[in-house]
PDB file of C-alpha atoms in Angstrom:
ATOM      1  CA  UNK A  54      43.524  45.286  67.994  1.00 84.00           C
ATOM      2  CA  UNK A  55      46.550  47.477  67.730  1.00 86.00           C
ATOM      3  CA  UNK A  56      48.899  47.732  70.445  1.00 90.00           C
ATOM      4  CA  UNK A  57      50.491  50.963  71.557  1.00 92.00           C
ATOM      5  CA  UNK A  58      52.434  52.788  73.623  1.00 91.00           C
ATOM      6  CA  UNK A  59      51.025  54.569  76.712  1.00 91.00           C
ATOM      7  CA  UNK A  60      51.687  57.920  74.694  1.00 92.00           C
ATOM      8  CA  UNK A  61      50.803  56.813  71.142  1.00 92.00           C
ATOM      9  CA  UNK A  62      47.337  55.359  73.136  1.00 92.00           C
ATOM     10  CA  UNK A  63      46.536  58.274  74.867  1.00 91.00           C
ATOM     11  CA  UNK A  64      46.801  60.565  71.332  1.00 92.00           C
ATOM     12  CA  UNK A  65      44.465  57.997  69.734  1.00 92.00           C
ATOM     13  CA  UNK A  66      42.194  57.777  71.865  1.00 92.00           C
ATOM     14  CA  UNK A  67      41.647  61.549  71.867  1.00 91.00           C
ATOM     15  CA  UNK A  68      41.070  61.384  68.246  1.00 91.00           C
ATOM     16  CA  UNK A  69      38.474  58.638  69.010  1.00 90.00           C
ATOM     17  CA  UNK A  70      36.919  61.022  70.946  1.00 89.00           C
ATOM     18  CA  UNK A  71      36.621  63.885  68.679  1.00 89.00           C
ATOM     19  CA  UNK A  72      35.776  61.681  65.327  1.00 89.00           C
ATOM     20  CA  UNK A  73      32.417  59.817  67.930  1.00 88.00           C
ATOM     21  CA  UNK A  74      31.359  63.280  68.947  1.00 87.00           C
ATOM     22  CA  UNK A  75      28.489  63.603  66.089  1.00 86.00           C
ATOM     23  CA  UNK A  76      27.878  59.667  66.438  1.00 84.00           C
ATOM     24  CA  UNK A  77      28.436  56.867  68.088  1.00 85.00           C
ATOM     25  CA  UNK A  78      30.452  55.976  71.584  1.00 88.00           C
ATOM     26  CA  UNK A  79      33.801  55.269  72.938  1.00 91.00           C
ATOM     27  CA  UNK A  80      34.299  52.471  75.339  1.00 92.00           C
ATOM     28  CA  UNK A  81      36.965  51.646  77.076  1.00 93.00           C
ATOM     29  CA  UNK A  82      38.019  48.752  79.438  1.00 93.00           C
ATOM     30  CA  UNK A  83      40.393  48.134  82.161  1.00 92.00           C
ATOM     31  CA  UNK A  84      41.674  44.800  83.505  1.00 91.00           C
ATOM     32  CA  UNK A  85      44.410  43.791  85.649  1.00 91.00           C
ATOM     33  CA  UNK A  86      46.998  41.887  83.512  1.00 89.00           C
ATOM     34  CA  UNK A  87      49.902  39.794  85.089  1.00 87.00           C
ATOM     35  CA  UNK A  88      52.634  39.295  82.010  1.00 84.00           C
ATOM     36  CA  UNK A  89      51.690  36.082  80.964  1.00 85.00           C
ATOM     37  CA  UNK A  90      52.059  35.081  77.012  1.00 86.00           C
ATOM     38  CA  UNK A  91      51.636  31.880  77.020  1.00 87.00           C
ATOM     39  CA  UNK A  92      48.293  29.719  77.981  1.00 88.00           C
ATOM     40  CA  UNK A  93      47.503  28.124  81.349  1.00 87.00           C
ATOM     41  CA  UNK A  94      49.433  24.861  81.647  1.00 88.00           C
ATOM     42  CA  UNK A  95      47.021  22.307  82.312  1.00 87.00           C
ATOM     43  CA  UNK A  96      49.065  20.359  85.745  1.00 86.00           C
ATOM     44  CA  UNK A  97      47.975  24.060  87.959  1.00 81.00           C
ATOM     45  CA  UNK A  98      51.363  25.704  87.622  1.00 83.00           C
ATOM     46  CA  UNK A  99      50.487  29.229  87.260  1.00 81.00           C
ATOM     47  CA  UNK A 100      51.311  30.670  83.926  1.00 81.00           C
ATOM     48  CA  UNK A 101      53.595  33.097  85.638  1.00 81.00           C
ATOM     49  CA  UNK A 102      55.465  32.575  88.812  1.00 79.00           C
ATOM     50  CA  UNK A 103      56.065  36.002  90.348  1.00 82.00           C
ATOM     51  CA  UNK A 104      54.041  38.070  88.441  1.00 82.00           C
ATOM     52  CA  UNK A 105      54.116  41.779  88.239  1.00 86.00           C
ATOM     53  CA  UNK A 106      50.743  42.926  87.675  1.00 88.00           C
ATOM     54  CA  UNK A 107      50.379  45.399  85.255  1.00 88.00           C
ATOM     55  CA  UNK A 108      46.866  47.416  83.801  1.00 89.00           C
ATOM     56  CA  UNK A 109      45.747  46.434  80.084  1.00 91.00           C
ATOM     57  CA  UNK A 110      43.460  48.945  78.681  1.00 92.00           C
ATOM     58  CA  UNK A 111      41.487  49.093  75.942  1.00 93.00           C
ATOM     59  CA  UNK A 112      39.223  51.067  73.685  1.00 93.00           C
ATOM     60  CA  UNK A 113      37.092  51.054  70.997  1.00 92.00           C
ATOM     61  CA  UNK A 114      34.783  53.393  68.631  1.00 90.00           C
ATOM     62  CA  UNK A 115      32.941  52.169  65.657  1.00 82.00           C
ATOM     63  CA  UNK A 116      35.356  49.959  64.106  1.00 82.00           C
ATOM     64  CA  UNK A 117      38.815  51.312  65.508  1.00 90.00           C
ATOM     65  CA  UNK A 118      40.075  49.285  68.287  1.00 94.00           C
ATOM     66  CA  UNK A 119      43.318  50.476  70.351  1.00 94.00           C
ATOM     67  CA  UNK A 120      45.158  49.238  73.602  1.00 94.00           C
ATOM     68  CA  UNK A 121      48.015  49.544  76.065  1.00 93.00           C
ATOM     69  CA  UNK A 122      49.865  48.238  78.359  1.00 92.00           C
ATOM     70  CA  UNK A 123      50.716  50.311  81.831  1.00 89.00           C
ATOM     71  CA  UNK A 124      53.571  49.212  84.194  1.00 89.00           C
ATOM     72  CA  UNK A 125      53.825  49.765  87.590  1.00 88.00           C
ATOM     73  CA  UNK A 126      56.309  52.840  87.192  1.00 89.00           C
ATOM     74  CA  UNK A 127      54.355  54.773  84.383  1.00 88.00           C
ATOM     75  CA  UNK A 128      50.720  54.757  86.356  1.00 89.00           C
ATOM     76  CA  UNK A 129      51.181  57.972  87.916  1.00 89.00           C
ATOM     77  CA  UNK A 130      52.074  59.637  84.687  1.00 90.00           C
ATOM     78  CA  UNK A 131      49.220  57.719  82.697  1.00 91.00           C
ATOM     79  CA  UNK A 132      46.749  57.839  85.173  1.00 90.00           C
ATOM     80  CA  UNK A 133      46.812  61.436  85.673  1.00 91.00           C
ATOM     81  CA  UNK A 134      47.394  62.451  81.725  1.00 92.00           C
ATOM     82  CA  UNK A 135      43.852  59.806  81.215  1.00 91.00           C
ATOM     83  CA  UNK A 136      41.658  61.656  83.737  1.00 90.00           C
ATOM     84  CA  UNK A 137      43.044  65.204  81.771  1.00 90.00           C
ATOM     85  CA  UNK A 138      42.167  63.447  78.533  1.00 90.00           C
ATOM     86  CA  UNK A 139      38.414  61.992  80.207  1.00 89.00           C
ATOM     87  CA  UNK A 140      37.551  65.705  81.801  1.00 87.00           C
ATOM     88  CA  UNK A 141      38.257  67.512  78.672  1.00 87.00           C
ATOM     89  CA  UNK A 142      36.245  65.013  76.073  1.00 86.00           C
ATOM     90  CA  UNK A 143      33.208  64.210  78.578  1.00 83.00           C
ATOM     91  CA  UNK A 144      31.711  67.331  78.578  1.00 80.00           C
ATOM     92  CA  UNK A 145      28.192  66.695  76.491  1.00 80.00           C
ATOM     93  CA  UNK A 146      26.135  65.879  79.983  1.00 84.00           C
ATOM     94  CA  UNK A 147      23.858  67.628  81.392  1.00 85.00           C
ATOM     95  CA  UNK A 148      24.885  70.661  84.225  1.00 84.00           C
ATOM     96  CA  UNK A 149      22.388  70.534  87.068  1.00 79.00           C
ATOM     97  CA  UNK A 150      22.055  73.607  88.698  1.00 77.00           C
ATOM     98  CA  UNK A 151      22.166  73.616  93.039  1.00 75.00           C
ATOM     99  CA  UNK A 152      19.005  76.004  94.234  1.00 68.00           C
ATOM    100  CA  UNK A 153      20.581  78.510  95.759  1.00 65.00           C
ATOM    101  CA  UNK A 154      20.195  78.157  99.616  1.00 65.00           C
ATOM    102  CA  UNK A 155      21.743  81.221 100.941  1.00 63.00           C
ATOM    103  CA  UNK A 156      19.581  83.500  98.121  1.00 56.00           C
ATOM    104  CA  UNK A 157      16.374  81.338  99.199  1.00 59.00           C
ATOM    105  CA  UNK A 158      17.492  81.827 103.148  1.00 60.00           C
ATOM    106  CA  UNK A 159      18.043  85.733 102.527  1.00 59.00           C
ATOM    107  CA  UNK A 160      14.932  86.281 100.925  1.00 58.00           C
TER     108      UNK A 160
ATOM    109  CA  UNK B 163      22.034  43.710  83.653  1.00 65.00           C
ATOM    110  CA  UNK B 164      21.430  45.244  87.404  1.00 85.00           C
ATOM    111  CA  UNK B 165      21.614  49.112  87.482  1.00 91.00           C
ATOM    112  CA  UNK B 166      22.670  50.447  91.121  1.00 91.00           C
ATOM    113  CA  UNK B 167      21.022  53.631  91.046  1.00 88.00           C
ATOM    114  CA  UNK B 168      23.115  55.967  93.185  1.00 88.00           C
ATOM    115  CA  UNK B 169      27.126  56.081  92.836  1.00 90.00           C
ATOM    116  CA  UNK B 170      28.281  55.336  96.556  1.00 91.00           C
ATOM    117  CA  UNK B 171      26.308  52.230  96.362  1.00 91.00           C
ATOM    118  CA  UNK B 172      28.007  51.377  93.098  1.00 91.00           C
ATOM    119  CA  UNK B 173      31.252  52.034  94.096  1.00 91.00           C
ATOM    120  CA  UNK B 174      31.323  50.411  96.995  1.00 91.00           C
ATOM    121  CA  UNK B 175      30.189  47.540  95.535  1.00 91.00           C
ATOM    122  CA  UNK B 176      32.514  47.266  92.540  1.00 90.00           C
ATOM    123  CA  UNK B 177      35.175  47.381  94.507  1.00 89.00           C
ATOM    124  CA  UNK B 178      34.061  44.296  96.637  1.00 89.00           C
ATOM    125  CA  UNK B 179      34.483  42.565  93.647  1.00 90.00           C
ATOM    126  CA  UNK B 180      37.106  43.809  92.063  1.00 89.00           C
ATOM    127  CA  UNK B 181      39.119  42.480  95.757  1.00 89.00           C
ATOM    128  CA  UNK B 182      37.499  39.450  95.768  1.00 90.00           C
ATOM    129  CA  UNK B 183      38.583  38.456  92.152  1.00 90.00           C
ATOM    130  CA  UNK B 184      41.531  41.279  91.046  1.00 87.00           C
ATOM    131  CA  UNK B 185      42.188  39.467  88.056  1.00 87.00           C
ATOM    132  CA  UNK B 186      38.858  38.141  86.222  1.00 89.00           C
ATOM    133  CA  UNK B 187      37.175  41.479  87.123  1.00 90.00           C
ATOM    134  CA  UNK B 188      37.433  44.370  84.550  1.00 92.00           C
ATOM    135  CA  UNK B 189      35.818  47.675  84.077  1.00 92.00           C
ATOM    136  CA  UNK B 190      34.213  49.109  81.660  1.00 93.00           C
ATOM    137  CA  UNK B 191      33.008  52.839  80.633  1.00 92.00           C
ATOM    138  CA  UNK B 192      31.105  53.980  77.443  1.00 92.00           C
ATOM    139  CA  UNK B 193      30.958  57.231  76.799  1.00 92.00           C
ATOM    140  CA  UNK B 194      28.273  58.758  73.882  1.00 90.00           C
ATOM    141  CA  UNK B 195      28.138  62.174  73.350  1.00 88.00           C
ATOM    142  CA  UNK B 196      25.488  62.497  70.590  1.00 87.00           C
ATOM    143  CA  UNK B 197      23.274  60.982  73.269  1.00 87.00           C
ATOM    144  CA  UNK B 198      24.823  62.407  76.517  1.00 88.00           C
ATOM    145  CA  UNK B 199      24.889  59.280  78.228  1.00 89.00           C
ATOM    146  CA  UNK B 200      28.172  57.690  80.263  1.00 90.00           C
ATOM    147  CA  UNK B 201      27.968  54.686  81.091  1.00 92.00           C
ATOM    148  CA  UNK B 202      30.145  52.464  84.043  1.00 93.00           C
ATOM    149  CA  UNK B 203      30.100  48.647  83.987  1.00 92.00           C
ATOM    150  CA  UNK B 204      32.139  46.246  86.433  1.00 92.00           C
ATOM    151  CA  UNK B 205      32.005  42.501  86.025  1.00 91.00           C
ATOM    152  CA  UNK B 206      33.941  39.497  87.059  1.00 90.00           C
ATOM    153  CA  UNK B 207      32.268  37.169  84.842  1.00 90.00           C
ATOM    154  CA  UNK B 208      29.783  35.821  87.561  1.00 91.00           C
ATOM    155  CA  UNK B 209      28.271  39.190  88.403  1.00 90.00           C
ATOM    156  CA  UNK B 210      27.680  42.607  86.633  1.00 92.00           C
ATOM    157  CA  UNK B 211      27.108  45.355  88.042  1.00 93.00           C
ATOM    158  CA  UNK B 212      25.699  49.192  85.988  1.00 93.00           C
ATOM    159  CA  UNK B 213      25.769  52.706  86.704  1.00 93.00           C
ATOM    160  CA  UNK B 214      24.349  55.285  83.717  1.00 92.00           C
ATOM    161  CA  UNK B 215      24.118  59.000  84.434  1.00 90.00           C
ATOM    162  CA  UNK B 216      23.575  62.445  81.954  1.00 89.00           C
ATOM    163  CA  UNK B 217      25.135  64.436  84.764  1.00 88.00           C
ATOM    164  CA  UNK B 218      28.337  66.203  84.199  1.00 88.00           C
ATOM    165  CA  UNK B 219      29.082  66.250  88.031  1.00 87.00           C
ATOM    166  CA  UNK B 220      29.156  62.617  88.377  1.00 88.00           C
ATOM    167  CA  UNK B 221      32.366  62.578  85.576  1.00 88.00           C
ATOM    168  CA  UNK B 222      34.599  63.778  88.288  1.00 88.00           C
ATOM    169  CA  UNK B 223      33.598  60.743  90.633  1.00 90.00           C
ATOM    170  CA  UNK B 224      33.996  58.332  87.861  1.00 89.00           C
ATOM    171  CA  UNK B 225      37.528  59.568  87.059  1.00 89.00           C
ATOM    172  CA  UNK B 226      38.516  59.104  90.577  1.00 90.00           C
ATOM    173  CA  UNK B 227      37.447  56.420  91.197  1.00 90.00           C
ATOM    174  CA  UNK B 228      38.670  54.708  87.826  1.00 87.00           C
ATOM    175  CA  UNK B 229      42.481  56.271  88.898  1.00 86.00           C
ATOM    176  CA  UNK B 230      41.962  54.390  92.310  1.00 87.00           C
ATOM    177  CA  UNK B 231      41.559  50.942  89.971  1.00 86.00           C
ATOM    178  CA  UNK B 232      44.003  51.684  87.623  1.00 84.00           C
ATOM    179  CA  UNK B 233      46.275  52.290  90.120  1.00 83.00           C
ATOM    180  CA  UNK B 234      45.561  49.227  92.336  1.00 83.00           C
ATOM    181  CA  UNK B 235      45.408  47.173  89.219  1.00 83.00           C
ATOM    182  CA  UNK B 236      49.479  47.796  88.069  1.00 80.00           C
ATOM    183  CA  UNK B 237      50.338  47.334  91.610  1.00 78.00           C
ATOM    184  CA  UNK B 238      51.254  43.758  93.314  1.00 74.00           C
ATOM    185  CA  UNK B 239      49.451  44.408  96.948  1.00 70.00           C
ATOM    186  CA  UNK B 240      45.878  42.519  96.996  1.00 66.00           C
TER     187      UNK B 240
END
């Protein structure tokens, strides 16, 4: 699992999506993650005492598996250059098309 | 695996559990475009909860919903 930056993640995950175009998925998972790198000691101390929650995310595509870290100040920046990067590679679905109304109405 | 077949449902839902556990709960999205299928998972490790669609339209929901978590995830209110 390789660790990145929130730039270096966002650039390889966009090459995830282009190489599973033809076959294959991407997934990708998000969890709330508060710091700690060490295990839970055992007397109920939490791991971390004040802990500043932070977003892990992950993702994966045949046998390429990427993740990042994103802090409290770069989730504006990440979350809105992620939704860019989701609208521009999810477009293989289907388009339904609305029935008219007003041309059914006028008729 | 329990599919919630309309999104509203779903995303109200998911985010009952996401509050009620913030930090075992994580989401999940798998996108395939050879089949056209996305697919939305949220589970705290007691419950899971689905939502599939083929419908471009329901892309934009997912993303803003997914910004609401990510943003409520890096932040410290509960």
């Amino acid at each position: 699992m390789v660790l990145l930056t929130n730039d270096e993640f966002l650039t390889e995950l966009t090459k995830l999506f282009q190489k599973a175009r033809v076959s294959g998925s991407v997934t990708m998972t998000m969890k709330r993650y508060d710091g700690r790198t060490k295990p839970h000691p055992r007397d109920g101390t939490p791991a971390v005492p004040n802990p500043k929650y932070k977003c892990l995310i992950r993702a994966q595509s045949s046998s390429k598996k990427i993740s990042t870290v994103v802090d409290q100040e770069d989730v504006e920046k990440f979350s809105t250059a992620y939704t860019n990067l989701l609208k521009t590679s999810v477009n293989g679905l289907k388009r339904l098309k609305k029935p008219k109304k007003k041309a059914i109405a006028a008729q | 695996m329990t599919f919630i077949p309309n999104w509203e449902e779903f995303e109200r839902s998911a985010e009952m559990l996401y509050l009620r556990d913030p930090i075992n709960t994580r989401y999940s999205m798998k996108y395939s475009h050879s089949k056209g299928v996305f697919l939305v998972k949220i589970t705290d490790n007691k419950k899971c909860l689905q939502y599939k669609t083929e419908v471009q339209q329901d892309v934009r929901k997912v993303d803003k919903f997914i910004s609401n978590l990510i943003r409520h995830m890096a932040s410290n209110d509960n």
